[in-house]
XYZ file of C-alpha atoms in Angstrom:
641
model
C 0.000 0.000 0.000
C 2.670 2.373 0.721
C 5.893 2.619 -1.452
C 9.695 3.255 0.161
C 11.182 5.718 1.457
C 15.072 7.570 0.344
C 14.168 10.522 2.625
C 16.444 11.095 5.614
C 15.889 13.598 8.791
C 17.482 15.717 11.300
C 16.272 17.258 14.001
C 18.347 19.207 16.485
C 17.656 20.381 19.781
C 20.810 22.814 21.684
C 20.777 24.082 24.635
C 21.968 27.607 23.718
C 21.764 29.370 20.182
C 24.088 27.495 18.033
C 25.467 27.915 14.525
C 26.639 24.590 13.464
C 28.278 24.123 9.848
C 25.686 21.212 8.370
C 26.159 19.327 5.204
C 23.665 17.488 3.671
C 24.203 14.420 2.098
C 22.869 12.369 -1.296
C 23.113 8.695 -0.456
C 25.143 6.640 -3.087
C 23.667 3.416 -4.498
C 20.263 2.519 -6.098
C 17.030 4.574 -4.220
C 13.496 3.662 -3.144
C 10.395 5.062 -3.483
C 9.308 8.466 -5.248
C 11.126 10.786 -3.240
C 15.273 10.849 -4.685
C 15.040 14.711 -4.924
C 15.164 18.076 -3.254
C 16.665 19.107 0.470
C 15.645 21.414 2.921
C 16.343 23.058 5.996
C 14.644 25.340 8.624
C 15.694 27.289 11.649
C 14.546 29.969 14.336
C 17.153 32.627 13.372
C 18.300 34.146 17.148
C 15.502 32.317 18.677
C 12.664 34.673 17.392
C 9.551 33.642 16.413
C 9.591 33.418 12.412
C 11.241 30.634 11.124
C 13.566 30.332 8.262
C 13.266 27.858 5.246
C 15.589 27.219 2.759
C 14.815 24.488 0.203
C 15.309 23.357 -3.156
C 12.908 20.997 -4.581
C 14.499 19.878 -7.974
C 18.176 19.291 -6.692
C 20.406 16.250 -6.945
C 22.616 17.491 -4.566
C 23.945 19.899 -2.203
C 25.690 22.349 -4.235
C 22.679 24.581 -4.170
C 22.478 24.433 -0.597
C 26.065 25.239 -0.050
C 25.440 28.125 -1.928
C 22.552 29.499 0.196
C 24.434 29.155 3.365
C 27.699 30.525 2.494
C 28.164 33.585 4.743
C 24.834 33.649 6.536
C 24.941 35.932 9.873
C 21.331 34.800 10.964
C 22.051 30.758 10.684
C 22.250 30.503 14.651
C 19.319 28.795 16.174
C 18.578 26.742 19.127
C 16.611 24.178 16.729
C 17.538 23.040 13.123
C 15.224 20.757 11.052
C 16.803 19.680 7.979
C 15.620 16.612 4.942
C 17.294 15.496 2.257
C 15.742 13.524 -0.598
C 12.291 14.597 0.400
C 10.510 15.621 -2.861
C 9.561 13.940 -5.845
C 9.380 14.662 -9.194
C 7.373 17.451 -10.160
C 7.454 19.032 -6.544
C 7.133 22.618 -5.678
C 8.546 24.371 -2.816
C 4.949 24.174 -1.427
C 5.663 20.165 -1.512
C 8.964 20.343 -0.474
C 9.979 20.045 3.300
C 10.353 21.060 6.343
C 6.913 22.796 6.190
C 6.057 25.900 7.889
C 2.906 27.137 9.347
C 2.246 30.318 11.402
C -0.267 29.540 14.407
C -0.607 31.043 17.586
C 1.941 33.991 17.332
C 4.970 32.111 15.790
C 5.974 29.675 13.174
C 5.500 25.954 13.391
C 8.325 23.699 11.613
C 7.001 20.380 10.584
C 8.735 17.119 8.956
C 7.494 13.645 7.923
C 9.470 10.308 6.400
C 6.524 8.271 5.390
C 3.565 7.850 3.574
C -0.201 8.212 4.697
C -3.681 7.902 3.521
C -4.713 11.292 2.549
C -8.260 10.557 1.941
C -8.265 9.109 5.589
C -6.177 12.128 7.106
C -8.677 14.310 5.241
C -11.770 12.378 7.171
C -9.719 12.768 10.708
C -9.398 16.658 10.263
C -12.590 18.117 11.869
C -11.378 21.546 12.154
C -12.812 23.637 9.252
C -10.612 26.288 9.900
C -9.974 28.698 6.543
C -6.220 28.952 8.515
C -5.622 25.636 8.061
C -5.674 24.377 4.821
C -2.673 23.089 2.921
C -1.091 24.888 0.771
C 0.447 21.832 -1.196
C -0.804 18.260 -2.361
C 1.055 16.326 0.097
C -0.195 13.723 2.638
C 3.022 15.602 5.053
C 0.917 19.175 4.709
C -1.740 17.320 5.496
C -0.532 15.948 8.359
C 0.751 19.282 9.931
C -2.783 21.252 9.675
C -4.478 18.108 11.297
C -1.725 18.423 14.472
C -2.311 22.526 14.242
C -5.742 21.655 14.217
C -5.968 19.436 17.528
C -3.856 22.201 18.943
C -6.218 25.040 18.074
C -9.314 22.843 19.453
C -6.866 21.797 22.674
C -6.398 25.719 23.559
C -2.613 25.677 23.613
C -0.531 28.028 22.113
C 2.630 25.870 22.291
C 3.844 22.405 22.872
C 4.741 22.921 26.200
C 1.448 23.293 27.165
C 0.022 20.486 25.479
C -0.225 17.535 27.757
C 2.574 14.628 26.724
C 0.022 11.534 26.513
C -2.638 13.935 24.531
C 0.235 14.753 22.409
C 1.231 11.236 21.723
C -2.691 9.917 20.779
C -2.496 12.796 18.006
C 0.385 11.186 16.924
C -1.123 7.450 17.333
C -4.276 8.362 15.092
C -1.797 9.309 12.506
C 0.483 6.344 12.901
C -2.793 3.722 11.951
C -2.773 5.392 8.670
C 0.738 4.448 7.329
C 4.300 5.248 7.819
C 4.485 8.156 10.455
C 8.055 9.129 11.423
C 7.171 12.927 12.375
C 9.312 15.794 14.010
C 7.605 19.298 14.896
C 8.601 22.353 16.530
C 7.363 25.391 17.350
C 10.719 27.187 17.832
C 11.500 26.219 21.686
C 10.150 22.243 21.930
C 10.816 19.702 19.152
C 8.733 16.667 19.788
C 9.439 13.384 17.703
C 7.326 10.263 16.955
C 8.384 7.381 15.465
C 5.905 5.140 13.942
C 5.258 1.327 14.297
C 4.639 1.290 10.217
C 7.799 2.683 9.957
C 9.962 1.995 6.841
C 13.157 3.715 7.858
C 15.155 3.759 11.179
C 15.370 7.172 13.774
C 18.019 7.192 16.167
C 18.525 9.684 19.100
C 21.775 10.841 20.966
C 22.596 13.724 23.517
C 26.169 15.608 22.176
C 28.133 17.100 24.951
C 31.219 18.834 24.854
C 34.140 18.563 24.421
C 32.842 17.516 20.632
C 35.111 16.297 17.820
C 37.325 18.944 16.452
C 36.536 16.756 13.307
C 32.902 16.544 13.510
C 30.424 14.457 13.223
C 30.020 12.235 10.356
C 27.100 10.108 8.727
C 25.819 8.283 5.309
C 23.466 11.427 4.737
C 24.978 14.191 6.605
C 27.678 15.774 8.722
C 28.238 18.500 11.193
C 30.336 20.381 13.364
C 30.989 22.834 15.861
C 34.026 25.129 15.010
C 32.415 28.617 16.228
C 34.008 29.799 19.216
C 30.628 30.399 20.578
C 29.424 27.279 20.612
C 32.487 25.420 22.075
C 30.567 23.817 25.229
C 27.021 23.786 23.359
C 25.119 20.304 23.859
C 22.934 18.898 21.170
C 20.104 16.579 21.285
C 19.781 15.427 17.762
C 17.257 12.951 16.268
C 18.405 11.126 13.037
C 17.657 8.608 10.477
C 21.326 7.741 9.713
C 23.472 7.768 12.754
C 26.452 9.642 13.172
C 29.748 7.749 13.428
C 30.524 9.158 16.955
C 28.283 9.634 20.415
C 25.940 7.011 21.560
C 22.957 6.637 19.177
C 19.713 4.987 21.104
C 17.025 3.406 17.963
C 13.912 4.800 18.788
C 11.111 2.718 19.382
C 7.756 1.623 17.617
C 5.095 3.703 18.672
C 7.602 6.629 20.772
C 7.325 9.992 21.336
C 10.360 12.022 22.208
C 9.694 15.574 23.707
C 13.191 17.594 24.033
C 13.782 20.976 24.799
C 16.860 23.180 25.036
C 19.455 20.118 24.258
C 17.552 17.865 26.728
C 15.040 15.186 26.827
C 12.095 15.975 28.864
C 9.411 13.023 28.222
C 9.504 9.814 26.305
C 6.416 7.050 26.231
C 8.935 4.724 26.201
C 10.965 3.806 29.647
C 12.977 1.007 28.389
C 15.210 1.824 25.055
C 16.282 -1.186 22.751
C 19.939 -1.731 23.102
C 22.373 0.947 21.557
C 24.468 0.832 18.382
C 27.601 -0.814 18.821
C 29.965 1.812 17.727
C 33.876 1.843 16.848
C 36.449 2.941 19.972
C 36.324 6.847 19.450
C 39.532 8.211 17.621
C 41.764 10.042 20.172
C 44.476 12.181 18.416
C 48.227 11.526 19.437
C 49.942 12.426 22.311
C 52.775 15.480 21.504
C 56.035 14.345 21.039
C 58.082 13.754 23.764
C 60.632 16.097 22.937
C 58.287 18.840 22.723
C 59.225 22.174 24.265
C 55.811 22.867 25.436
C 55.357 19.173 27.511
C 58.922 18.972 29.028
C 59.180 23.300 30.131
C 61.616 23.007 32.603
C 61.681 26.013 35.135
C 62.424 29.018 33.473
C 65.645 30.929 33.556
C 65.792 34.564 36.156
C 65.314 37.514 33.645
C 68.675 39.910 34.131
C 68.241 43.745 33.811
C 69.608 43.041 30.399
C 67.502 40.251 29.343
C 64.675 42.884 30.341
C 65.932 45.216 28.484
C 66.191 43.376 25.294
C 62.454 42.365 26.049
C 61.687 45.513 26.117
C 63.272 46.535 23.101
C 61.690 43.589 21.134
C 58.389 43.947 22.143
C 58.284 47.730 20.706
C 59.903 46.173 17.626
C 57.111 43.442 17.109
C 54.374 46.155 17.912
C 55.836 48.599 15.403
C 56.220 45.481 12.978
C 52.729 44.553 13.853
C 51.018 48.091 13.133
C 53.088 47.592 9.754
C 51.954 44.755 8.454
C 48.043 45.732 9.505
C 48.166 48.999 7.152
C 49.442 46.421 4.196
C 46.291 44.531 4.618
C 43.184 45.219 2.583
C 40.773 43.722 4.831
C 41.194 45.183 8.022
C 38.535 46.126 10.189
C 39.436 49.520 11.791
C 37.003 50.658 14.338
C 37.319 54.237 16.427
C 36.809 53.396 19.877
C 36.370 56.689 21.768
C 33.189 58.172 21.322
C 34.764 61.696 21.529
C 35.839 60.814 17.965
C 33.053 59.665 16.885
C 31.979 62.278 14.152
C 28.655 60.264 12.354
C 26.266 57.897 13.354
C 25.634 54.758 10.962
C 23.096 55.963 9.319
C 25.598 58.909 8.457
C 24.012 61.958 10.659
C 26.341 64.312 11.648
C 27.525 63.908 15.551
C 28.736 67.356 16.902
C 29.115 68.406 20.722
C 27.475 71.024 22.591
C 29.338 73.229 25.402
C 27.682 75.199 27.919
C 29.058 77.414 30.601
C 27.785 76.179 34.320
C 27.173 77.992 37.426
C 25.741 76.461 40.585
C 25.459 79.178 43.468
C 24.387 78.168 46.844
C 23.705 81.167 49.788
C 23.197 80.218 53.552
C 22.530 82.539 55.737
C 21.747 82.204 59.743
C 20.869 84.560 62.502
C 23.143 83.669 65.119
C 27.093 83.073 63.447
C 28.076 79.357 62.958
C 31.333 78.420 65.080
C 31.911 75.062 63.387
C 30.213 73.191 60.644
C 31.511 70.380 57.785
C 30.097 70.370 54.710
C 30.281 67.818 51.273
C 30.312 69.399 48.519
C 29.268 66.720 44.916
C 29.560 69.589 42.190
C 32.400 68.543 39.616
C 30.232 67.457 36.560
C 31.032 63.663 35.789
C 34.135 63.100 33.270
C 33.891 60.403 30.590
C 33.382 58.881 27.222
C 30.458 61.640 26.318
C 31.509 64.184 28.606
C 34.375 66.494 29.040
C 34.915 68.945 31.647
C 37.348 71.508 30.428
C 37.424 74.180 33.341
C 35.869 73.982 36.747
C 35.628 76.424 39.745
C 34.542 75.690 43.459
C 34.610 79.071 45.588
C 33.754 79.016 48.824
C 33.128 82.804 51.078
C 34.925 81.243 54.167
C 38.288 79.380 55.089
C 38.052 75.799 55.995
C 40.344 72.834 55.428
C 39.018 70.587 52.689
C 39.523 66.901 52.017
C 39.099 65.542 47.993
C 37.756 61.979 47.352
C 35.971 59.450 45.023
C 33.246 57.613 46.640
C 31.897 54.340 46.001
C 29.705 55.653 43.794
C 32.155 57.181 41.553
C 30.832 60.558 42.586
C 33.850 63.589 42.973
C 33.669 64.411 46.658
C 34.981 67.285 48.804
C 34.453 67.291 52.357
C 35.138 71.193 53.411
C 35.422 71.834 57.731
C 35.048 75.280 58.989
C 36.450 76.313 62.310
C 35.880 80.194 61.799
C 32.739 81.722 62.339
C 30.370 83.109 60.321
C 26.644 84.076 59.550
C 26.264 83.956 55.578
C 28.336 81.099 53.612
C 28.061 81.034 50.001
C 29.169 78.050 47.411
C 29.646 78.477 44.130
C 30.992 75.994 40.748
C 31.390 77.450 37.381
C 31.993 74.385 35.257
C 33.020 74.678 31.019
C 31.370 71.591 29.826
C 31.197 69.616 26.638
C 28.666 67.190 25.891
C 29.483 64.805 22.953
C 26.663 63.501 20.716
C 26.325 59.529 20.326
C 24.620 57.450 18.084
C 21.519 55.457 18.490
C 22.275 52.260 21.091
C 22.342 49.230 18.662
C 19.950 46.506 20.520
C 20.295 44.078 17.531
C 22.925 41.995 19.333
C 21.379 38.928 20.836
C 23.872 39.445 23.879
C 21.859 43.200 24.789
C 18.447 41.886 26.277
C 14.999 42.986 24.634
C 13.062 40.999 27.065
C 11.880 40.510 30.613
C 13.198 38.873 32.846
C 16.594 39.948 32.809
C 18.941 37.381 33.416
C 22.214 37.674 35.138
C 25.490 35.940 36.175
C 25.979 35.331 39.947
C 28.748 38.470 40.424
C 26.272 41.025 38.087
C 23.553 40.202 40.274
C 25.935 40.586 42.958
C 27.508 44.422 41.898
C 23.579 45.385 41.049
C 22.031 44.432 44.365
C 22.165 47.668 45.872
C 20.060 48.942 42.496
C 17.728 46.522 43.214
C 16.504 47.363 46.710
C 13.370 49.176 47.097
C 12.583 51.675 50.000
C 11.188 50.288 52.982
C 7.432 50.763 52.683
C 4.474 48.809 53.793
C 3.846 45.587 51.928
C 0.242 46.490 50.571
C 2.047 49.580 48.939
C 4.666 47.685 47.399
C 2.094 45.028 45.717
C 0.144 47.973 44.305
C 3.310 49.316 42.953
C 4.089 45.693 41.891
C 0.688 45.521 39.886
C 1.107 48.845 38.291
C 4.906 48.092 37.158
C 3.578 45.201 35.456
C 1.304 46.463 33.515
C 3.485 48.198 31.531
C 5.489 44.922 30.598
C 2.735 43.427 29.871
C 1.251 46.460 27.534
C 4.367 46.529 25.712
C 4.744 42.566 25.405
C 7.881 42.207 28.136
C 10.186 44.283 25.906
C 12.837 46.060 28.402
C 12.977 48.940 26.564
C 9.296 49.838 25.244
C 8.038 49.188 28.789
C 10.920 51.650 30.209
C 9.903 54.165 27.024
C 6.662 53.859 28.130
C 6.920 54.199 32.181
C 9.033 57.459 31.389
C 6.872 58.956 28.904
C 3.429 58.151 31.504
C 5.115 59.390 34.547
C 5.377 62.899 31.969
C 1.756 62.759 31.054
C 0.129 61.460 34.156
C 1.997 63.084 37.199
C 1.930 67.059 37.777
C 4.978 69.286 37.840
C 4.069 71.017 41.604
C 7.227 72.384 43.412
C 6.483 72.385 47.298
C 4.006 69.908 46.960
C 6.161 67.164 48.175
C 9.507 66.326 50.781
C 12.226 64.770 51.347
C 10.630 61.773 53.292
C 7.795 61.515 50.416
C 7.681 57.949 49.430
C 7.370 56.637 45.563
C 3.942 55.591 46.775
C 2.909 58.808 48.009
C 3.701 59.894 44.744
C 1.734 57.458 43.039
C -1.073 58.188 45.160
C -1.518 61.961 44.790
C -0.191 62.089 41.203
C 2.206 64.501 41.399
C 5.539 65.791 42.525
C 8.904 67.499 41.467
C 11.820 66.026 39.728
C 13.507 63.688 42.385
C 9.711 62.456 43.307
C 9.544 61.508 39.469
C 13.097 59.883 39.344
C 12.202 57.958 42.592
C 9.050 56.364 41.634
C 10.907 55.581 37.998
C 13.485 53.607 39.801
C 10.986 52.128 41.976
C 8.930 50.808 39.226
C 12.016 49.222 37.605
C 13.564 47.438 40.349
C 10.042 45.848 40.254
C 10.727 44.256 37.174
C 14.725 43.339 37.933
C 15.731 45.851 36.047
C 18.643 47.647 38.196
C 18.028 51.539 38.758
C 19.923 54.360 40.012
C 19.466 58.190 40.969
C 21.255 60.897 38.915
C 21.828 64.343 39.561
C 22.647 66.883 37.364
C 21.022 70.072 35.066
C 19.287 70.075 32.133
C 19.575 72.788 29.470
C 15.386 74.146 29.139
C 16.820 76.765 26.250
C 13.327 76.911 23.941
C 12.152 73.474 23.505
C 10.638 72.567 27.229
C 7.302 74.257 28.530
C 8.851 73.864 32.307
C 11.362 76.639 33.039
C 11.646 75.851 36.706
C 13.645 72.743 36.727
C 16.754 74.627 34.946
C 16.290 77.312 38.174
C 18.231 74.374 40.554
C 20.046 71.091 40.156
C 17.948 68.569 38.505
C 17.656 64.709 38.993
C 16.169 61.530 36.583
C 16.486 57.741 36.392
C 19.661 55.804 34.813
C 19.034 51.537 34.287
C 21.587 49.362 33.591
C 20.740 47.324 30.329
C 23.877 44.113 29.946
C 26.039 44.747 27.266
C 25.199 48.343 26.613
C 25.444 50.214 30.178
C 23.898 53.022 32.078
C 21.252 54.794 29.941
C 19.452 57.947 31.466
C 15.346 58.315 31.224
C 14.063 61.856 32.654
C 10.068 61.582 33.601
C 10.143 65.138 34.293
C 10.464 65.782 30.619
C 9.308 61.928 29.031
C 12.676 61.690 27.240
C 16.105 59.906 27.724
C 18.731 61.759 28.982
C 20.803 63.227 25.709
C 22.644 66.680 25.094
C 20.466 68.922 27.507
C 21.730 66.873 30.418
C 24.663 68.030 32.160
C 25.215 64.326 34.837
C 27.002 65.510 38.006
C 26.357 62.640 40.868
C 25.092 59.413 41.277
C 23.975 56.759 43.884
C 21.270 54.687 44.839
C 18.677 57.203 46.004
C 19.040 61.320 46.353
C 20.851 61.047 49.848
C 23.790 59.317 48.114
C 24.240 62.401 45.239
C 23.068 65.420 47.114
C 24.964 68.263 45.281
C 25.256 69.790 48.805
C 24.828 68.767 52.254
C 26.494 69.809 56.150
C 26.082 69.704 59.314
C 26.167 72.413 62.142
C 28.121 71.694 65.391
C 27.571 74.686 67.283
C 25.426 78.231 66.249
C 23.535 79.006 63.392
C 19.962 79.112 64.569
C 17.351 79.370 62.032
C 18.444 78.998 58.106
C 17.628 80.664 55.151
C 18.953 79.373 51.831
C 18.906 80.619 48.312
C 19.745 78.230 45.252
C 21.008 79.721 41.723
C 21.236 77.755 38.731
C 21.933 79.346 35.672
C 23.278 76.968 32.247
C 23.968 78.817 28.962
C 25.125 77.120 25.794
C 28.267 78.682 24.603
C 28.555 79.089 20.604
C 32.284 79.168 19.398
């Protein structure tokens, strides 16, 4: 009733996104069946959603298919589904496999080494679904939109949340109607049944590093590991023809195989037939004895002239070095410093802005202070996009000062004064240039888009005191909780829509009203009464993302108003906004105040976990003083050259 089968299969499950170099093979020797022609291959490029297909129906061999790969960037997956020999004559790509599908918010990958009944498949698919049709003539379509269709009626959205026995009767109704050696995917899961009618073998095998330098070898296709990357990847692979090393398990009549990140999670099956006896695996010879390297005795004491000639050498090779780099024509030469930086990517002009600074402070008291100490955090921060040029402290009285760095990187100067006096006034004139920069790049899978974050031990470690929330009662923390996940959830968990969109509601919601708030207001108070200054913005910002894991500090600084902001008043005294920590990009700036991120109007002064820690001023009075008046002048001009 049902002819051969030629076709062979390979399905692979890693644990981490994986680029492995795969070569598909044409069996030698005479062929069975209908189906001597074609390949294909399909992957989840970077794990997203949308699958990729390549395939060519009408080949006799790989050459196309080595042709199609060469040089692909996005041909790292975490699942690979690949047949060769699995069209006949006459075959389209819509006949040609793996099959796609999109259902439920991502692609489905689908593969099938058999033959079945399609009048009988067409009598077990209930589901009338205009969604679900095939788009081919195959009995293998056919088979896909009858699984999709169970799926639909199930209510699950992916495997994972199918059931394992339900899974495995879909599979069994299938299996009574011919051959049904099946693999399917929906980008996370593969799940793989092998049928009792079956005219081909499937084998299964868990890879773990350290893998073969050489590879891994079979009749109808090989594969290796030789990026970098992927050095300690592991590998649960299905196949029809084994590979010549690892320990290769034949599946069994009638099994289902669910696997998931390079692991198998659920089998029907508790008792696998014997494995494959399989040659003693090649180990590559021992170095010489007389090698160098092996025998390294203990080396020789390095004389003042030895070190010398070292030294000499080592400016030689790096001259020679720099040399032989400009002969080159394919050198990659990228400017590192952002200050030199002139044009973004897309080619817009980068150019810096400078403005001239002054911070004035003016205490006064009705009885004369005898001694008081004071911190002073006014010395605008000095990096990559920012360049202090000249900068000023003057203080009206004599004290004896003490310069540090504290442990937030924040420039400190602790100031005593022993003299009395009745008015003391502080003032910093800072020259400073702001460099523009470029769009961040989030393309790289290593720079999160998504919630959760996920961290190594020692990040999580260095982060934990931008994780902490303020003490406040638990009820208020749950609302807060509730309210912080709503905008992940709005925005589908990405990291940086939902912070977009937390900075930019916080700007429409919340009211600008100076007095209207303290020192000891809460982030929930805020919340509550909908409105607040500044540091009442930046606070319930940072609260809202340590919610969500996402580590948040307090900045402050001065922002330039000049003509495009409606709120004068903030650029009257020092300002303060939000800064998160995103992995593999760094601290990025969002001001509520304004619904922006932080860019060429902000001047960034002081940092720390909340606005105790970056104060621009602070002191305490020993003995005198009485009751306090204080005066605060900001004024920030951009200077044109």
């Amino acid at each position: 009733m049902f002819s051969d089968i030629s076709s062979d299969i390979f399905a692979f499950s890693f644990d981490g996104l994986s680029s492995p170099v795969i070569d598909l093979k044409f069996r030698t020797g005479p062929q069975k069946g209908d189906h001597t022609l074609g390949w294909g291959l399909a992957w989840y490029p970077a794990d997203n959603k949308a699958a990729m297909v390549a395939k060519d129906p009408a080949a006799k061999d790989t050459t196309s298919l080595k042709g199609a790969m060469s040089d692909w960037e996005g041909f790292r997956s975490t699942v690979f589904f690949c047949k060769v020999r699995g069209a006949a004559s006459g075959y389209t790509h819509l006949e040609t496999q793996p099959f796609t599908r999109s259902f439920a918010g991502q692609d489905w990958v689908f593969m099938h080494n058999g033959n079945l009944d399609k009048e009988a498949i067409k009598k077990l698919h209930h589901n009338t679904s205009i969604f679900l049709e095939p788009l081919g003539r195959t009995d293998s379509e056919l088979a896909l939109v009858f699984l999709l269709g169970k799926i639909q009626d199930y209510g699950a959205r992916t495997l994972a949340e199918i059931d394992h026995n339900i899974l495995l009767s879909w599979f069994l109704q299938l299996d009574d109607l011919g051959s049904a050696d099946m693999s399917i995917s929906d980008g996370v899961t593969v799940a793989v049944f092998y049928g009792t009618n079956s005219q081909a073998s499937l084998y299964y095998s868990r890879l773990k590093p350290p893998h073969d330098t050489a590879g891994f070898q079979s009749d109808a296709a090989s594969f290796s590991l030789n990026n970098p990357r992927d050095t300690f990847r592991t590998a649960f692979v299905f196949a029809s023809s084994p590979f010549k090393s690892g320990d290769w398990t034949p599946m069994q009549g009638g099994q289902l195989i669910i696997a998931r990140r390079g692991a198998m999670v659920w089998t029907n099956k508790k008792d696998p037939l014997p494995k494959l006896p399989l040659p003693p695996t090649q180990r590559p010879e021992s170095t010489a004895a007389g090698s160098p390297i092996l025998q390294g005795g203990p080396l020789e004491k390095i004389t003042e002239r030895s070190a010398l000639f070292a030294s000499v050498q080592a400016q030689s090779q790096q001259a020679s070095i720099v040399a032989k780099l400009s002969q080159m024509s394919h050198v990659q030469q990228n400017v590192i410093n952002a200050k030199s930086i002139t044009h973004a990517a897309d080619g817009t002009a980068l150019t810096y802005r400078l403005y001239d600074l002054v911070h004035s402070t003016e205490y006064t008291y009705e009885e004369a202070v005898e001694h008081s100490t004071h911190t002073f955090r006014l010395l605008p921060v000095e990096d990559q996009v920012q360049e202090v040029i000249h900068s000023t402290l003057t203080i009206s009285s004599e004290g004896e000062d003490v310069r540090f760095e504290d442990v937030f990187g924040n420039q400190n100067i602790h100031y005593s004064i022993i003299k009395p006096y009745r008015q003391l006034t502080v003032s910093c004139r800072s020259l400073v240039k702001i460099f523009g920069q470029a769009p961040d790049d989030y393309a790289s899978t290593r720079r999160q888009a998504k919630l959760p974050m996920s961290w190594m031990p020692w990040q999580l470690q260095v982060m934990e005191p931008y994780l902490l929330l303020l003490e406040m009662p638990e009820t208020q923390i749950s609302e807060l909780l509730l309210y912080a996940r709503s905008f992940a959830e709005r925005n589908g968990q990405h990291l940086i829509d939902t912070l977009n969109d937390i900075n930019l509601t916080i700007y429409r919601d919340y009211q600008y009203v100076p007095g209207s708030t303290s020192f000891s207001t809460t982030p929930f108070d805020v919340y509550a009464s909908r409105k607040g200054v500044c540091q009442d913005f930046a606070n319930l910002f940072i609260t809202l993302a340590r919610l969500l894991g996402v580590p948040a500090r307090y900045r402050m600084g001065y922002i330039y108003t000049g003509a495009n902001y409606e709120n004068k008043i903030q650029s009257d005294a020092s300002h303060a906004w939000a800064e998160v920590y995103i992995p593999y990009i760094g601290w990025r700036g969002f001001d509520p105040t304004n619904g922006c991120q932080v860019a060429q109007d902000h001047i960034r002064v002081a940092c720390g976990r909340n606005y105790r820690d970056a104060t621009p001023t602070s002191g305490t009075i020993y003995r005198g003083g009485g009751k306090e008046g204080l005066r605060v002048q900001v004024t920030m001009n951009e200077v044109f050259l």
